[in-house]
Amino acid sequence: MSFLALEGLHVFITGAAGGIGGQAVKEFLGQGCKVTAHDLKPITNQASSPNLFRVTGDISSEDSIKSCISQAKAHFGPINILIANAGITDESNSYSIWELPLELWEKTYNTNIRGTFLTIKHFLRSAEETQTSSGGKEIENLSIVVTGSECGKFGQAGHTEYASGKAALQYGLIRGVKNEIVRLNSKARINAVAPGWVDTPLIEGRLDDPKEMWTEAQATVPLRKIAQPEDVARAMAFLASHRAAGHISGECLSVDGGMEGRVVWKAEEVLKTSSSSTITSVKEKVQSILPISTIPQSLASPPKRKIQILLSIDFDAVSGFLGTGAAPTNNMADYSSGFFAGQVGVPRLLKLFKKHGISSNVTWFIPGHSMETFPEQTTKILESGAEIACHGYAHEGGAQMSEEQEREVIIKCVQLATALTGKKPRGWRAPLYQIREHTVKVLEEQGFLYDTSLTHHDSQPYFLPQAPPIQPIDFSPHLSASSWMKPLPTPSPPTDKTLVELPCNWYMEDMTPMQFLPAAPNSHGYVTASSIMEMWKSRFDFLYNEYDDEERKAGGNNGDFLFPLVLHPDTSGMAHVIGMIDAMIGWLKCRGEEVQFCRFEDVAREWRAAQKI
């Protein structure tokens, strides 16, 4: 046993993408803990480890932090220690209180106070649920460490919104909570650390001037230096340990080199004359004092992103082996996986969507054959409130049919969907994405609003281009190369009938990598579900960060995007895959209020209404 005796405990750390939070993750991993690292931004400052689990979310959103804590508990088991480290400050401005914007005050309090409150609330609720389910057995080493600041101790002129909030956390909050948590767990404790200047990337270059270094980190600091992230992380580990600090609760530990206070007047502010000292204006005095922060995340105020999650399910079932999947070798074993899709996969997915509260915010693309072969399951889908859209009759590919056959199929699908739902369907996904110009023509005639078979863009809606078919090159020897060296014709402008296209491609779906189909040359079936989840998360993270805050604040692009996913009950209904789908939905919900699960029809209608045709 080590001195701190933290081995094997589960630690949940917020603000883990920053300098202090990142070092805290390393410290607790080094102590032999299992660590869940949480941040609003992707966590890229840690090496992979079987004892590290990353979650992304917004601490100021109750649904988000609740979901993230649930994910952490599901991954590593009950959480023993909470390091409530996340917070924000605005390093770009310094306001006297009479000029402080209300928006800045509320934004800072929303994260630093509301966010910390919600994090502690759901950490303790999770602990209560664990102890109740175990017959009242108390969780070992239940403790909380809150990150405060020396600003909460000495104040911070020009940043009252930050200093006042930190004071509330490191004094008022922990001293109230310490008297409550012992009623939940008799040995539970809560403390705070209050760092001064810390050498993180956030302050890079700020103290290069020796005068600034003296004023801010030496004149009132006996140790005459600034802290390293390790100094703060080790103090956190000490306070978190019942063995080392088991009789310490409700205390705020300063990690500031013995700081005595602040230099209020800088030398250049006091201009001596022969008769008196002239003092600069109050405004200049306040603005001359640099903002000081130990928080690893700076405050930005670009518009919130609007991220629309387009979760869809292709209910192919047996039809997948009749159209595009037809093969002379197909047999009962192949068809059996289709029956599994209807009889097992669909109920499992419906149950999962209900658990996450998104049943009515997904879209099911159902072939006519599945509607008629599995009427009970199709009715359950309808009753869930989901959108029902078309996906061929027997999963026929466009190239398999004549134009007249294709017209018959589309009309039949419209009739079946209309009889089922009481209204005409508005969406189409071509089986195996095999759509052609004739398909588009018939869909427009039948009043469809959107298609989702193409990927001219991977994360934005667009009008399906109206252009003649692309012709293959004829390399016959008697022809001149000039016969094919021509650009594609410019598409016709959209009309009031032009379909909205919502992106869809192979990398957005589950089946191709995770379902073995003997007759399909491009099927695989043995890719781990976690690999697909990581690919989807990587795609999301890139789209989320494609435009930085400055670009978004400038109005060039506000960062809104679509995030489509294509599931199949044949695949995602399997026992080794559906857990990943559950985790992926939870991970997306952790992004907070910026994320919305949406029906395809609603997104297409909203986007089309905003276009000028």
XYZ file of C-alpha atoms in Angstrom:
613
model
C 0.000 0.000 0.000
C 1.277 3.478 -0.848
C 1.116 6.429 1.547
C -2.041 7.810 -0.137
C -3.653 4.355 -0.606
C -5.547 5.418 -3.725
C -4.834 2.277 -5.771
C -7.862 0.935 -7.651
C -10.142 3.863 -6.810
C -12.211 5.520 -9.568
C -11.562 9.273 -9.965
C -13.726 11.617 -12.073
C -11.814 14.764 -13.155
C -13.397 17.759 -14.921
C -11.411 20.301 -16.912
C -9.075 17.483 -17.929
C -8.016 19.046 -21.241
C -6.246 21.937 -19.497
C -2.892 22.275 -17.770
C -3.943 21.586 -14.172
C -6.654 19.079 -15.067
C -4.363 17.212 -17.422
C -1.687 16.926 -14.746
C -4.311 15.752 -12.242
C -5.211 12.920 -14.640
C -1.545 11.888 -14.813
C -1.125 12.131 -11.040
C -4.077 9.878 -10.215
C -3.139 7.395 -12.939
C 0.319 7.322 -11.384
C -1.287 6.548 -8.029
C -2.872 3.448 -9.582
C -6.357 4.893 -9.957
C -8.926 4.391 -12.710
C -9.585 7.852 -14.135
C -12.492 9.275 -16.094
C -11.270 12.487 -17.758
C -14.009 15.011 -18.619
C -13.873 18.242 -20.581
C -15.930 20.339 -22.987
C -13.132 20.011 -25.533
C -11.591 16.777 -26.842
C -8.950 15.474 -24.427
C -5.753 15.056 -26.432
C -3.136 15.585 -23.716
C -3.074 12.000 -22.427
C -1.534 8.778 -23.693
C -3.832 5.791 -24.071
C -4.221 3.666 -20.960
C -6.617 0.871 -19.949
C -7.180 2.864 -16.752
C -8.241 6.034 -18.616
C -11.748 6.732 -19.946
C -12.479 10.002 -21.762
C -15.882 11.698 -21.820
C -16.801 14.997 -23.412
C -19.590 17.222 -22.173
C -20.783 20.495 -20.668
C -20.799 20.746 -16.851
C -23.356 23.573 -17.001
C -25.894 21.248 -18.697
C -27.582 18.978 -16.173
C -28.448 16.327 -18.763
C -24.866 16.347 -20.032
C -23.041 15.975 -16.719
C -25.572 13.421 -15.502
C -25.016 11.356 -18.644
C -21.217 11.635 -18.415
C -21.176 10.465 -14.804
C -23.443 7.556 -15.752
C -21.077 6.614 -18.571
C -18.114 6.741 -16.209
C -19.883 4.521 -13.683
C -20.855 2.055 -16.413
C -17.251 1.923 -17.631
C -15.212 1.696 -14.415
C -17.832 1.148 -11.705
C -18.766 3.439 -8.788
C -16.870 6.739 -8.554
C -14.893 7.238 -5.346
C -13.337 10.666 -5.891
C -14.488 13.820 -7.696
C -11.976 16.468 -8.755
C -14.248 19.407 -9.670
C -11.606 21.367 -11.558
C -13.377 22.827 -14.615
C -13.950 26.560 -14.890
C -13.575 29.576 -17.172
C -12.307 33.132 -17.069
C -12.022 35.912 -19.649
C -8.339 36.720 -20.129
C -9.021 39.195 -22.920
C -10.582 41.979 -20.842
C -10.385 43.613 -17.421
C -13.573 45.350 -16.226
C -14.263 47.443 -13.177
C -17.509 46.263 -11.633
C -19.519 49.246 -12.836
C -18.524 48.412 -16.414
C -18.716 44.619 -16.140
C -21.110 43.208 -18.797
C -23.983 41.215 -17.329
C -23.460 38.594 -20.037
C -19.888 37.990 -18.846
C -20.978 37.729 -15.202
C -23.734 35.226 -16.041
C -21.545 33.191 -18.402
C -18.798 32.872 -15.785
C -21.235 31.952 -13.019
C -23.042 29.534 -15.325
C -19.904 27.439 -15.694
C -18.002 28.048 -12.474
C -20.885 28.002 -9.986
C -23.766 26.216 -11.718
C -21.405 23.746 -13.393
C -19.586 22.851 -10.169
C -22.897 22.519 -8.327
C -24.314 20.160 -10.984
C -21.128 18.095 -11.050
C -21.145 17.620 -7.266
C -24.897 16.991 -7.258
C -24.788 14.136 -9.751
C -21.576 12.679 -8.347
C -23.292 12.352 -4.964
C -26.536 11.100 -6.500
C -24.548 8.401 -8.256
C -22.925 7.512 -4.936
C -26.324 7.365 -3.242
C -27.677 5.020 -5.939
C -24.637 2.760 -5.606
C -24.916 2.549 -1.832
C -28.677 1.927 -1.967
C -28.296 -0.862 -4.511
C -25.599 -2.494 -2.373
C -27.786 -2.607 0.723
C -26.379 0.527 2.314
C -22.706 -0.413 2.078
C -20.732 2.815 1.963
C -18.445 3.648 -0.960
C -14.807 3.566 0.029
C -12.866 6.865 0.186
C -15.740 9.092 -0.967
C -14.186 12.540 -1.347
C -14.421 15.745 -3.377
C -11.733 18.285 -4.188
C -12.845 21.610 -5.728
C -10.455 23.874 -7.611
C -10.670 27.386 -6.192
C -8.137 30.195 -6.657
C -6.061 32.696 -4.715
C -8.383 35.197 -6.427
C -11.113 33.907 -4.130
C -8.862 34.613 -1.147
C -7.402 38.014 -2.060
C -9.866 39.230 -4.699
C -8.976 40.188 -8.246
C -9.517 43.763 -9.361
C -10.887 43.812 -12.881
C -12.282 40.278 -12.547
C -14.880 40.399 -9.809
C -17.063 37.870 -11.631
C -14.285 35.277 -11.394
C -12.960 36.104 -7.907
C -16.397 36.222 -6.270
C -17.371 32.886 -7.765
C -14.190 31.200 -6.609
C -14.665 32.579 -3.098
C -18.182 31.130 -3.054
C -16.863 27.704 -4.031
C -13.798 27.426 -1.801
C -15.440 28.832 1.305
C -19.239 28.908 1.226
C -19.918 25.785 -0.838
C -17.425 23.356 0.684
C -18.235 24.393 4.256
C -21.915 23.763 3.665
C -21.506 20.531 1.761
C -19.108 19.036 4.359
C -21.991 18.942 6.837
C -24.339 17.273 4.354
C -22.272 14.515 2.752
C -21.556 12.767 6.053
C -25.285 11.964 6.163
C -24.813 10.120 2.874
C -21.471 8.505 3.715
C -20.086 8.727 7.261
C -16.469 9.288 6.154
C -17.131 11.476 3.104
C -15.135 14.710 2.823
C -14.938 17.822 0.655
C -12.048 20.283 0.415
C -10.653 22.822 -2.020
C -7.281 23.840 -3.428
C -6.600 27.517 -4.160
C -3.693 27.865 -6.596
C -1.916 31.108 -7.368
C -0.042 31.568 -10.634
C 0.525 28.182 -12.280
C 2.883 27.536 -15.184
C 0.390 26.353 -17.804
C 0.127 27.210 -21.535
C -2.541 29.777 -20.647
C 0.028 32.200 -19.133
C 2.792 31.606 -21.676
C 4.658 34.895 -22.196
C 2.645 36.783 -19.561
C 5.500 36.952 -17.029
C 8.444 37.327 -19.391
C 8.852 40.941 -18.302
C 10.877 40.894 -15.034
C 8.768 43.777 -13.693
C 5.581 41.811 -14.244
C 7.127 38.718 -12.679
C 8.103 40.743 -9.627
C 4.717 42.434 -9.295
C 2.575 39.366 -9.835
C 4.570 36.401 -8.528
C 7.452 37.584 -6.340
C 6.730 40.766 -4.386
C 4.131 39.115 -2.159
C 5.215 35.470 -2.543
C 7.897 34.251 -0.091
C 8.955 31.375 -2.370
C 9.369 33.893 -5.221
C 8.186 31.538 -7.926
C 5.051 30.316 -9.633
C 3.644 26.834 -9.164
C 3.964 23.944 -11.569
C 0.812 21.934 -12.449
C 2.322 19.021 -10.498
C 2.211 21.106 -7.299
C -1.541 21.535 -7.603
C -2.211 17.946 -8.750
C -0.294 16.496 -5.793
C -2.218 18.714 -3.365
C -5.423 17.379 -4.938
C -4.258 13.786 -4.472
C -3.359 14.476 -0.826
C -6.759 15.980 -0.027
C -8.561 13.198 -1.934
C -6.897 10.478 0.158
C -8.724 9.265 3.272
C -5.483 7.732 4.532
C -3.511 10.967 4.252
C -6.211 13.588 4.883
C -9.030 11.596 6.429
C -9.603 14.111 9.224
C -9.572 17.188 6.979
C -12.908 18.436 5.599
C -14.290 21.826 4.653
C -10.824 23.327 4.252
C -9.237 25.368 1.460
C -5.553 24.582 0.911
C -3.602 27.446 -0.661
C -1.052 26.372 -3.270
C 0.418 29.843 -3.868
C 3.938 29.851 -2.455
C 2.813 31.537 0.768
C 1.270 34.533 -0.988
C 0.547 37.461 1.374
C -1.693 39.472 -0.938
C -1.464 41.688 -4.005
C 0.549 44.702 -5.041
C -2.200 47.282 -5.368
C -0.165 50.198 -6.769
C 2.507 49.694 -9.389
C 5.491 52.035 -9.342
C 4.556 53.701 -12.602
C 1.103 54.493 -11.219
C 2.455 56.755 -8.541
C 3.927 59.880 -10.122
C 5.687 61.973 -7.458
C 5.927 65.740 -7.807
C 7.573 68.365 -5.580
C 4.360 68.968 -3.669
C 2.352 65.772 -3.769
C 1.855 62.389 -5.304
C -0.442 62.267 -8.242
C -2.510 59.140 -8.493
C -3.848 57.910 -11.798
C -7.549 57.545 -12.260
C -9.399 54.710 -10.603
C -10.183 53.269 -14.004
C -6.513 53.222 -15.020
C -5.512 51.659 -11.706
C -7.973 48.808 -12.160
C -7.030 48.234 -15.769
C -3.305 48.247 -14.980
C -3.590 45.091 -12.917
C -3.238 42.067 -15.128
C -5.890 39.365 -14.874
C -4.559 36.450 -12.930
C -5.971 32.956 -13.381
C -5.190 29.352 -12.761
C -7.952 28.105 -15.011
C -6.921 26.074 -18.051
C -9.821 27.112 -20.249
C -10.305 30.647 -21.524
C -13.755 32.121 -22.005
C -14.962 32.697 -25.520
C -18.334 33.947 -26.611
C -18.959 32.776 -30.161
C -22.511 31.695 -30.996
C -23.489 28.252 -29.775
C -23.241 25.534 -32.362
C -26.362 23.835 -33.625
C -25.449 20.178 -34.028
C -28.222 18.031 -35.454
C -27.785 14.299 -34.886
C -29.513 12.409 -37.696
C -29.846 8.916 -36.278
C -31.435 6.564 -38.796
C -32.213 2.866 -38.946
C -32.451 0.825 -42.150
C -34.878 -2.021 -41.380
C -33.648 -4.230 -44.243
C -34.221 -7.617 -42.566
C -34.872 -10.362 -45.158
C -35.279 -7.868 -48.017
C -31.540 -7.205 -47.927
C -30.989 -10.687 -49.390
C -33.662 -10.301 -52.077
C -32.524 -7.154 -53.892
C -28.986 -5.808 -53.760
C -27.927 -8.787 -51.657
C -29.399 -11.434 -53.941
C -27.033 -14.321 -54.679
C -27.491 -17.911 -55.840
C -25.733 -19.069 -52.669
C -28.141 -17.368 -50.276
C -29.738 -19.908 -47.942
C -31.649 -20.246 -44.686
C -28.657 -19.153 -42.633
C -28.497 -15.849 -44.495
C -32.235 -15.248 -44.233
C -32.054 -16.110 -40.518
C -30.074 -12.948 -39.816
C -32.907 -11.034 -41.492
C -35.440 -12.623 -39.147
C -33.148 -11.739 -36.228
C -33.287 -8.111 -37.368
C -37.076 -8.039 -37.176
C -37.701 -10.232 -34.167
C -34.771 -9.228 -31.933
C -32.874 -6.239 -33.335
C -35.855 -3.917 -33.733
C -37.195 -4.415 -30.162
C -33.712 -3.911 -28.723
C -33.194 -0.659 -30.583
C -36.668 0.612 -29.687
C -35.910 -0.089 -26.020
C -32.546 1.682 -26.282
C -34.029 4.791 -27.917
C -36.726 4.929 -25.224
C -34.027 4.746 -22.532
C -32.311 7.794 -24.032
C -35.558 9.695 -24.654
C -34.997 9.966 -28.412
C -37.617 7.541 -29.789
C -39.511 10.262 -31.643
C -36.343 11.967 -32.851
C -34.996 9.209 -35.088
C -35.921 8.113 -38.612
C -36.584 4.537 -39.708
C -36.078 3.741 -43.400
C -38.253 0.683 -43.966
C -38.449 -1.365 -47.181
C -41.996 -2.281 -48.183
C -41.139 -5.959 -47.815
C -40.221 -5.428 -44.146
C -43.412 -3.447 -43.523
C -45.511 -6.353 -44.807
C -43.373 -9.210 -43.414
C -42.960 -7.731 -39.922
C -46.214 -5.807 -39.335
C -46.057 -6.070 -35.522
C -42.564 -4.601 -35.313
C -43.410 -1.916 -37.881
C -46.406 -0.889 -35.776
C -44.182 -0.629 -32.695
C -41.870 1.677 -34.642
C -44.829 3.827 -35.642
C -46.087 3.945 -32.052
C -42.668 5.147 -30.853
C -43.269 8.439 -32.667
C -40.366 8.034 -35.072
C -40.397 9.263 -38.649
C -40.988 6.492 -41.195
C -39.355 6.898 -44.593
C -38.902 4.667 -47.647
C -36.060 2.321 -48.587
C -37.238 0.425 -51.686
C -39.574 -2.574 -51.553
C -37.208 -5.561 -51.635
C -34.034 -3.485 -51.225
C -33.701 -3.238 -54.994
C -30.728 -1.382 -56.453
C -31.400 1.139 -59.195
C -29.159 -0.722 -61.645
C -31.160 -3.943 -61.180
C -34.394 -2.498 -62.552
C -35.808 -0.927 -65.647
C -37.120 2.615 -65.255
C -40.695 1.334 -65.329
C -39.966 -1.262 -62.625
C -38.363 1.417 -60.484
C -41.414 3.645 -60.871
C -43.674 0.774 -59.773
C -41.492 0.129 -56.714
C -41.494 3.765 -55.597
C -45.260 4.098 -56.032
C -45.843 0.877 -54.063
C -43.591 2.121 -51.240
C -45.500 5.400 -51.084
C -48.811 3.509 -50.887
C -47.612 1.249 -48.065
C -46.107 4.079 -46.018
C -49.203 6.242 -46.491
C -51.506 3.413 -45.392
C -49.324 2.852 -42.321
C -48.867 6.445 -41.145
C -51.841 8.245 -42.658
C -49.634 10.646 -44.626
C -47.312 10.471 -47.597
C -43.675 9.741 -46.800
C -41.236 12.596 -47.322
C -37.886 10.800 -47.306
C -36.052 8.231 -49.408
C -32.824 6.326 -49.003
C -31.787 4.299 -52.033
C -30.923 0.676 -51.172
C -27.133 0.331 -51.103
C -27.132 4.062 -52.004
C -27.781 3.068 -55.642
C -29.630 6.141 -56.824
C -29.783 7.370 -60.424
C -31.240 10.330 -62.295
C -34.463 8.463 -63.040
C -34.907 7.729 -59.329
C -34.697 11.440 -58.583
C -37.243 12.252 -61.270
C -39.827 9.829 -59.840
C -39.201 10.957 -56.258
C -39.886 14.545 -57.284
C -43.082 13.459 -59.053
C -44.230 11.664 -55.894
C -43.702 14.748 -53.734
C -40.702 13.614 -51.713
C -38.946 16.332 -49.725
C -35.502 14.786 -49.330
C -33.153 11.992 -50.279
C -30.284 10.657 -48.182
C -28.102 8.512 -50.435
C -25.271 10.832 -51.481
C -22.365 12.667 -49.941
C -21.406 15.741 -51.981
C -20.950 17.177 -48.483
C -20.472 15.123 -45.324
C -22.051 17.405 -42.741
C -24.295 19.992 -44.427
C -27.609 19.762 -46.304
C -27.700 20.810 -49.941
C -29.963 20.650 -52.971
C -29.563 17.451 -54.962
C -27.783 18.625 -58.129
C -29.833 18.558 -61.323
C -27.479 17.432 -64.091
C -27.430 14.850 -66.895
C -25.866 11.433 -66.191
C -22.072 11.314 -66.151
C -21.001 9.254 -69.128
C -18.060 6.833 -69.042
C -15.205 7.590 -71.408
C -15.087 5.724 -74.697
C -11.431 4.908 -75.297
C -12.002 3.415 -78.743
C -8.829 3.849 -80.850
C -10.635 5.690 -83.627
C -11.751 8.475 -81.268
C -9.732 11.558 -80.440
C -8.923 12.241 -76.798
C -10.658 15.586 -77.283
C -13.946 13.665 -77.266
C -13.711 13.174 -73.522
C -11.560 16.038 -72.310
C -14.518 18.152 -71.252
C -15.738 19.354 -67.861
C -19.013 18.247 -66.383
C -21.968 20.455 -67.258
C -23.126 22.985 -64.671
C -26.172 21.683 -62.729
C -29.502 23.401 -63.281
C -30.638 25.789 -60.526
C -32.973 24.230 -57.932
C -36.732 24.498 -58.292
C -39.592 24.156 -55.832
C -39.500 20.383 -56.481
C -35.764 19.838 -56.087
C -34.943 17.341 -53.364
C -32.967 18.332 -50.290
C -29.997 15.985 -49.902
C -28.960 14.965 -46.380
C -25.511 13.328 -46.300
C -25.038 9.579 -46.120
C -22.099 7.290 -46.865
C -20.408 4.023 -45.898
C -18.379 5.556 -43.080
C -21.528 6.643 -41.267
C -22.960 3.144 -40.962
C -22.577 -0.005 -38.886
C -23.255 -2.908 -41.239
C -20.363 -2.987 -43.715
C -17.593 -3.305 -41.102
C -19.493 -5.238 -38.433
C -21.762 -7.687 -40.299
C -20.480 -10.718 -42.206
C -22.493 -11.299 -45.385
C -21.059 -14.330 -47.241
C -22.147 -13.207 -50.699
C -21.083 -9.558 -50.298
C -17.463 -8.986 -51.331
C -17.107 -5.820 -49.255
C -18.544 -7.111 -45.978
C -16.248 -7.759 -43.038
C -17.985 -8.526 -39.779
C -14.988 -8.767 -37.465
C -14.152 -5.122 -36.817
C -14.519 -4.379 -33.109
C -17.427 -2.144 -32.168
C -15.062 0.098 -30.203
C -13.059 0.807 -33.384
C -16.182 2.011 -35.173
C -17.148 4.153 -32.187
C -13.703 5.772 -32.179
C -14.009 6.484 -35.906
C -17.411 8.112 -35.390
C -16.118 10.130 -32.447
C -13.090 11.275 -34.462
C -15.402 12.469 -37.225
C -17.540 14.352 -34.697
C -14.523 15.934 -32.995
C -13.118 17.214 -36.291
C -16.442 18.730 -37.342
C -16.856 20.288 -33.890
C -13.472 21.979 -34.096
C -13.345 22.652 -37.840
C -13.918 26.361 -37.222
C -12.162 27.952 -34.263
C -13.779 30.435 -31.905
C -12.339 33.454 -33.696
C -13.770 32.310 -37.040
C -17.116 31.632 -35.429
C -17.184 34.987 -33.612
C -16.306 36.726 -36.880
C -19.427 35.243 -38.431
C -17.723 33.393 -41.252
C -19.151 30.087 -40.043
C -20.967 29.438 -36.803
C -19.881 25.806 -36.646
C -23.331 24.249 -37.159
C -23.274 20.785 -38.694
C -25.221 17.582 -39.308
C -23.988 14.301 -37.861
C -25.730 11.370 -39.583
C -25.425 7.776 -38.375
C -26.932 4.745 -40.159
C -27.839 1.704 -38.075
C -29.311 -1.677 -39.031
C -31.190 -3.868 -36.540
C -29.376 -6.847 -38.105
C -26.053 -5.340 -36.931
C -26.636 -2.861 -34.125
C -29.144 -5.233 -32.567
C -26.422 -7.823 -31.936
C -25.387 -8.261 -28.320
C -21.755 -7.256 -28.862
C -22.668 -4.115 -30.818
C -25.696 -2.571 -29.112
C -23.662 -1.629 -26.026
C -21.466 0.525 -28.251
C -24.537 2.196 -29.745
C -25.750 2.910 -26.221
C -22.378 4.441 -25.305
C -22.214 6.474 -28.520
C -25.643 8.001 -27.941
C -24.626 8.832 -24.369
C -21.378 10.392 -25.590
C -23.267 12.588 -28.044
C -25.758 13.656 -25.370
C -22.800 14.660 -23.181
C -22.110 17.515 -25.586
C -24.960 19.359 -23.890
C -27.423 21.837 -25.300
C -25.608 22.245 -28.616
C -26.642 18.712 -29.623
C -30.151 17.882 -30.852
C -31.401 14.492 -32.051
C -33.608 15.260 -35.064
C -35.854 13.573 -37.598
C -34.603 13.831 -41.160
C -37.865 15.376 -42.355
C -37.684 18.183 -39.792
C -34.102 19.063 -40.717
C -34.818 19.021 -44.450
C -37.957 21.153 -44.082
C -36.214 23.720 -41.852
C -33.230 24.025 -44.187
C -35.359 24.256 -47.327
C -37.512 26.999 -45.796
C -34.378 29.091 -45.228
C -33.265 28.890 -48.875
C -34.177 31.394 -51.531
C -35.188 29.675 -54.753
